[in-house]
């Protein structure tokens, strides 16, 4: 398996633009997580899904952020409109089941100018 | 709420030496998992070792071992015979049993000196 695949690896966008980050989970993994990493706040969970259903979105910063998982093979994290304070590395991670190892993608480095 | 504290922002050690990274945590749960993840310059987050809180025996993975002190809520990582490839940011992580959310510490940046 190729692991968790995220795209793009780097994204630079202007303030106010819509940004979409993508994640392809490992096949057979029922849990999918979106994390954000910044120097100030470290790694924070934004949202996670179980069998494509959002379970906990309490970490989503505000209404500008939305995440979807239309099927078991794909998830998106969208920011609209983007702001400079959204600049961070966004990680997607997946797990096969409860209590199992979380596998992380290589992250998307987002820069909003 | 869970919290994880890593009090050593940076450490460095000579190649082949042994180094110990400290971690303390807090949780109201009695069953939980503890992990050490490493993040090398490539940015990929990689699991190093995991420990189930109900197991008294300390986990070991090759050169990596932990000292798990449940009463003290302490979970340190020992790296023996350190190698240049061990240079990375190391995160101590907790997850309560039945809750899939990972809570990360602030990390320790470890540099192995040739």
Coordinates of N, CA, C and O in Angstrom, one line a residue, chain A residues 1-112:
Chain A
X1 N 0.8 -1.2 0.0 CA 0.0 0.0 0.0 C 0.9 1.2 0.0 O 1.9 1.3 0.6
X2 N 0.4 2.3 -0.7 CA 1.2 3.5 -0.8 C 1.1 4.4 0.4 O 1.8 5.4 0.5
X3 N 0.3 4.0 1.4 CA 0.2 4.8 2.6 C -0.9 5.9 2.4 O -1.6 5.9 1.4
X4 N -1.0 6.8 3.3 CA -1.9 7.9 3.2 C -1.4 8.9 2.3 O -0.2 9.4 2.4
X5 N -2.2 9.3 1.3 CA -1.7 10.2 0.3 C -2.4 11.5 0.4 O -3.7 11.6 0.3
X6 N -1.6 12.6 0.5 CA -2.2 13.9 0.6 C -1.8 14.7 -0.6 O -0.7 14.6 -1.1
X7 N -2.7 15.6 -1.0 CA -2.3 16.5 -2.1 C -3.0 17.9 -1.9 O -4.1 17.9 -1.3
X8 N -2.4 18.9 -2.3 CA -1.0 19.0 -2.7 C 0.0 18.9 -1.5 O -0.5 19.0 -0.4
X9 N 1.3 18.9 -1.8 CA 2.2 18.9 -0.7 C 2.5 20.3 -0.2 O 2.8 20.5 1.0
X10 N 2.4 21.2 -1.2 CA 2.6 22.6 -0.8 C 1.5 23.4 -1.5 O 1.1 23.1 -2.7
X11 N 1.0 24.4 -0.8 CA 0.0 25.3 -1.4 C 0.2 26.7 -1.0 O 0.3 27.0 0.2
X12 N 0.3 27.6 -1.9 CA 0.4 29.0 -1.6 C -0.8 29.7 -2.2 O -1.0 29.6 -3.4
X13 N -1.5 30.5 -1.4 CA -2.7 31.1 -1.9 C -2.8 32.5 -1.3 O -2.2 32.8 -0.3
X14 N -3.6 33.3 -2.0 CA -3.9 34.7 -1.5 C -5.1 34.7 -0.5 O -6.0 33.9 -0.7
X15 N -5.0 35.5 0.5 CA -6.0 35.7 1.4 C -7.4 35.9 0.7 O -7.4 36.6 -0.3
X16 N -8.4 35.2 1.2 CA -9.7 35.3 0.6 C -10.0 34.2 -0.4 O -11.2 34.0 -0.7
X17 N -9.0 33.5 -0.8 CA -9.2 32.5 -1.8 C -9.7 31.2 -1.1 O -9.4 31.0 0.1
X18 N -10.4 30.3 -1.9 CA -10.8 29.0 -1.4 C -9.6 28.0 -1.5 O -8.9 28.0 -2.6
X19 N -9.4 27.2 -0.5 CA -8.3 26.2 -0.5 C -9.0 24.8 -0.3 O -9.8 24.7 0.7
X20 N -8.6 23.9 -1.1 CA -9.1 22.5 -0.8 C -7.9 21.5 -0.7 O -7.0 21.5 -1.6
X21 N -7.8 20.9 0.4 CA -6.8 19.9 0.7 C -7.4 18.5 0.5 O -8.6 18.3 1.0
X22 N -6.6 17.6 0.0 CA -7.2 16.3 -0.3 C -6.4 15.1 0.4 O -5.2 15.3 0.6
X23 N -7.1 14.1 0.7 CA -6.5 12.9 1.4 C -7.1 11.6 0.8 O -8.4 11.5 0.7
X24 N -6.2 10.7 0.5 CA -6.7 9.3 0.1 C -6.2 8.4 1.2 O -5.0 8.3 1.4
X25 N -7.1 7.8 2.0 CA -6.7 6.9 3.1 C -6.2 5.6 2.6 O -6.3 5.2 1.5
X26 N -5.6 4.9 3.6 CA -5.2 3.5 3.3 C -6.4 2.7 3.2 O -7.3 2.8 4.0
X27 N -6.5 1.8 2.2 CA -7.6 1.0 2.0 C -7.9 0.1 3.2 O -7.0 -0.5 3.8
X28 N -9.2 0.1 3.6 CA -9.5 -0.8 4.7 C -9.5 0.0 6.1 O -9.9 -0.6 7.1
X29 N -9.0 1.2 6.1 CA -9.0 2.0 7.3 C -10.3 2.7 7.5 O -10.7 3.5 6.6
X30 N -10.9 2.5 8.6 CA -12.3 3.0 8.8 C -12.3 4.4 9.4 O -13.3 5.1 9.5
X31 N -11.1 4.8 10.0 CA -11.1 6.1 10.7 C -10.2 7.0 9.9 O -9.1 6.6 9.4
X32 N -10.6 8.3 9.7 CA -9.8 9.3 9.1 C -9.8 10.6 9.9 O -10.9 11.0 10.4
X33 N -8.6 11.1 10.1 CA -8.4 12.3 10.9 C -7.8 13.4 10.1 O -6.9 13.2 9.3
X34 N -8.2 14.7 10.4 CA -7.5 15.8 9.9 C -6.8 16.6 11.1 O -7.5 16.9 12.1
X35 N -5.5 16.8 11.1 CA -4.8 17.5 12.1 C -4.1 18.7 11.5 O -3.8 18.7 10.3
X36 N -3.9 19.7 12.3 CA -3.2 20.9 11.9 C -2.0 21.1 12.8 O -2.1 21.0 14.1
X37 N -0.9 21.5 12.2 CA 0.4 21.7 13.0 C 0.9 23.1 12.8 O 1.1 23.5 11.6
X38 N 1.0 23.9 13.9 CA 1.6 25.2 13.8 C 2.6 25.3 14.9 O 2.6 24.5 15.9
X39 N 3.5 26.3 14.8 CA 4.5 26.5 15.8 C 3.9 26.9 17.1 O 4.3 26.5 18.2
X40 N 2.8 27.7 17.0 CA 2.2 28.3 18.3 C 1.4 27.2 19.0 O 1.4 27.2 20.2
X41 N 0.7 26.4 18.3 CA -0.3 25.5 18.9 C 0.0 24.0 18.8 O -0.7 23.2 19.4
X42 N 1.1 23.7 18.1 CA 1.5 22.3 18.0 C 0.5 21.6 17.1 O -0.1 22.2 16.1
X43 N 0.3 20.3 17.4 CA -0.6 19.5 16.6 C -2.0 19.4 17.2 O -2.1 19.1 18.4
X44 N -3.0 19.8 16.5 CA -4.4 19.8 17.0 C -5.3 19.0 16.1 O -5.2 19.1 14.8
X45 N -6.2 18.2 16.7 CA -7.2 17.5 15.9 C -8.3 18.5 15.4 O -8.8 19.2 16.2
X46 N -8.6 18.5 14.1 CA -9.6 19.3 13.6 C -10.9 18.6 13.6 O -12.0 19.0 14.1
X47 N -10.9 17.4 13.0 CA -12.1 16.6 12.8 C -11.7 15.1 12.6 O -10.6 14.9 12.1
X48 N -12.6 14.2 12.9 CA -12.3 12.8 12.4 C -13.6 12.1 12.0 O -14.7 12.5 12.5
X49 N -13.5 11.2 11.2 CA -14.6 10.4 10.6 C -14.4 8.9 10.9 O -13.3 8.4 11.0
X50 N -15.6 8.3 11.1 CA -15.6 6.8 11.2 C -16.6 6.3 10.1 O -17.8 6.7 10.1
X51 N -16.1 5.4 9.3 CA -16.9 4.9 8.2 C -17.6 6.1 7.4 O -18.8 6.0 7.2
X52 N -16.8 7.1 7.1 CA -17.3 8.3 6.3 C -18.2 9.2 7.1 O -18.6 10.2 6.5
X53 N -18.5 8.9 8.3 CA -19.4 9.8 9.1 C -18.6 10.7 10.0 O -17.7 10.1 10.8
X54 N -18.8 12.0 10.0 CA -18.0 12.8 11.0 C -18.4 12.5 12.4 O -19.6 12.5 12.7
X55 N -17.5 12.3 13.3 CA -17.7 11.9 14.7 C -17.5 13.0 15.6 O -18.2 13.3 16.5
X56 N -16.4 13.7 15.4 CA -16.0 14.8 16.3 C -15.4 16.0 15.5 O -14.3 15.8 14.9
X57 N -16.1 17.1 15.4 CA -15.6 18.2 14.6 C -15.4 19.4 15.6 O -15.3 20.6 15.1
X58 N -15.2 19.1 16.9 CA -15.1 20.2 17.8 C -13.8 21.0 17.7 O -13.7 22.1 18.2
X59 N -12.8 20.4 16.9 CA -11.6 21.1 16.7 C -11.6 22.0 15.5 O -10.6 22.8 15.3
X60 N -12.6 22.0 14.7 CA -12.7 22.9 13.5 C -12.8 24.3 14.0 O -13.7 24.7 14.8
X61 N -11.8 25.2 13.6 CA -11.7 26.5 14.2 C -13.0 27.4 14.0 O -13.3 28.1 14.9
X62 N -13.5 27.4 12.9 CA -14.7 28.3 12.6 C -15.4 27.8 11.3 O -14.9 26.9 10.7
X63 N -16.4 28.5 11.0 CA -17.3 28.1 9.9 C -16.5 28.2 8.5 O -17.0 27.6 7.6
X64 N -15.4 28.8 8.5 CA -14.7 28.9 7.2 C -14.1 27.5 6.9 O -13.7 27.3 5.7
X65 N -14.0 26.6 7.9 CA -13.5 25.3 7.6 C -14.6 24.3 7.5 O -15.5 24.3 8.3
X66 N -14.4 23.4 6.5 CA -15.4 22.3 6.3 C -14.6 21.1 5.8 O -13.6 21.2 5.1
X67 N -15.1 19.9 6.2 CA -14.5 18.7 5.8 C -15.6 17.7 5.4 O -16.7 17.7 5.9
X68 N -15.2 16.9 4.3 CA -16.2 15.9 3.8 C -15.4 14.6 3.6 O -14.2 14.6 3.3
X69 N -16.2 13.6 3.6 CA -15.7 12.3 3.2 C -16.8 11.6 2.4 O -17.6 10.8 3.0
X70 N -16.9 11.8 1.2 CA -18.0 11.3 0.3 C -17.9 9.8 0.2 O -19.0 9.2 -0.1
X71 N -16.8 9.2 0.3 CA -16.6 7.8 0.2 C -15.4 7.3 1.0 O -14.7 8.1 1.5
X72 N -15.2 6.0 1.1 CA -14.1 5.5 1.9 C -12.7 5.7 1.3 O -11.7 5.5 2.0
X73 N -12.7 6.3 0.1 CA -11.4 6.5 -0.6 C -10.9 7.9 -0.6 O -9.9 8.2 -1.2
X74 N -11.7 8.8 -0.1 CA -11.4 10.2 -0.3 C -12.0 11.1 0.7 O -13.1 11.0 1.1
X75 N -11.2 12.1 1.1 CA -11.7 13.2 2.0 C -11.1 14.5 1.6 O -10.0 14.6 1.0
X76 N -11.8 15.6 1.9 CA -11.3 16.9 1.6 C -11.5 17.8 2.8 O -12.4 17.6 3.6
X77 N -10.6 18.7 3.0 CA -10.7 19.8 4.0 C -10.6 21.1 3.2 O -9.7 21.4 2.5
X78 N -11.7 21.9 3.4 CA -11.8 23.1 2.6 C -11.8 24.3 3.5 O -12.4 24.3 4.6
X79 N -11.1 25.4 3.1 CA -11.1 26.6 3.8 C -11.6 27.7 2.9 O -11.0 27.9 1.8
X80 N -12.6 28.4 3.3 CA -13.2 29.4 2.4 C -13.9 30.5 3.3 O -14.9 30.1 4.0
X81 N -13.4 31.7 3.3 CA -12.2 32.2 2.6 C -11.0 32.0 3.5 O -11.1 31.9 4.7
X82 N -9.8 31.8 2.9 CA -8.6 31.6 3.6 C -8.1 32.9 4.2 O -8.3 34.0 3.7
X83 N -7.4 32.8 5.3 CA -6.8 33.9 6.0 C -5.3 33.6 6.3 O -5.0 32.4 6.5
X84 N -4.4 34.6 6.5 CA -3.0 34.3 6.8 C -2.8 33.4 8.0 O -1.9 32.6 8.1
X85 N -3.7 33.5 9.0 CA -3.6 32.7 10.2 C -3.9 31.2 10.0 O -3.7 30.4 10.9
X86 N -4.4 30.9 8.8 CA -4.6 29.5 8.5 C -3.3 28.8 8.0 O -3.3 27.6 7.8
X87 N -2.3 29.6 7.8 CA -1.0 29.0 7.4 C -0.5 28.0 8.4 O -0.4 28.3 9.6
X88 N -0.3 26.8 7.9 CA 0.1 25.7 8.8 C 0.4 24.4 7.9 O 0.3 24.5 6.7
X89 N 0.8 23.4 8.6 CA 0.9 22.1 7.9 C -0.4 21.3 8.3 O -0.7 21.1 9.5
X90 N -1.1 20.8 7.4 CA -2.3 20.0 7.6 C -2.0 18.5 7.3 O -1.6 18.2 6.2
X91 N -2.3 17.7 8.3 CA -2.0 16.3 8.2 C -3.3 15.5 8.1 O -4.3 15.8 8.8
X92 N -3.4 14.5 7.3 CA -4.4 13.5 7.3 C -3.8 12.2 7.8 O -2.7 11.9 7.6
X93 N -4.6 11.5 8.7 CA -4.1 10.3 9.3 C -5.3 9.3 9.2 O -6.5 9.7 9.3
X94 N -5.0 8.0 9.1 CA -6.0 7.0 9.1 C -5.7 5.8 10.0 O -4.5 5.6 10.3
X95 N -6.7 5.1 10.5 CA -6.6 4.0 11.3 C -7.5 2.9 10.9 O -8.6 3.1 10.4
X96 N -7.0 1.6 11.1 CA -7.9 0.5 10.7 C -9.1 0.4 11.6 O -10.2 0.0 11.2
X97 N -8.9 0.6 12.9 CA -9.9 0.4 13.9 C -9.6 1.0 15.2 O -8.5 1.5 15.3
X98 N -10.5 0.9 16.2 CA -10.2 1.5 17.5 C -8.9 1.0 18.1 O -8.7 -0.2 18.1
X99 N -8.1 1.9 18.6 CA -6.9 1.5 19.3 C -5.8 1.1 18.5 O -4.7 0.7 19.0
X100 N -5.9 1.1 17.2 CA -4.8 0.7 16.3 C -3.9 1.9 15.9 O -4.2 3.1 16.2
X101 N -2.8 1.6 15.3 CA -1.9 2.7 14.9 C -2.4 3.7 13.9 O -3.1 3.3 13.0
X102 N -2.2 4.9 14.2 CA -2.5 6.0 13.2 C -1.4 6.1 12.2 O -0.3 6.3 12.6
X103 N -1.7 6.1 10.9 CA -0.8 6.3 9.9 C -1.0 7.7 9.3 O -2.1 8.0 8.9
X104 N 0.1 8.5 9.2 CA 0.0 9.9 8.8 C 0.4 10.0 7.3 O 1.4 9.3 6.9
X105 N -0.2 10.9 6.6 CA 0.3 11.3 5.3 C 1.5 12.3 5.5 O 1.8 12.6 6.6
X106 N 2.0 12.8 4.4 CA 3.2 13.6 4.5 C 2.8 15.1 4.7 O 3.7 15.9 4.9
X107 N 1.5 15.4 4.8 CA 1.1 16.7 5.1 C 1.1 17.7 3.9 O 1.7 17.5 2.9
X108 N 0.3 18.7 4.1 CA 0.2 19.8 3.1 C 0.6 21.0 3.8 O 0.0 21.4 4.8
X109 N 1.7 21.7 3.3 CA 2.1 23.0 3.9 C 1.3 24.1 3.2 O 1.5 24.3 2.0
X110 N 0.4 24.7 3.9 CA -0.4 25.8 3.4 C 0.2 27.1 3.8 O 0.4 27.4 5.0
X111 N 0.4 28.0 2.9 CA 0.8 29.4 3.1 C -0.2 30.3 2.5 O -0.5 30.3 1.3
X112 N -0.8 31.2 3.4 CA -1.8 32.1 2.9 C -1.2 33.5 3.0 O -0.8 33.9 4.1

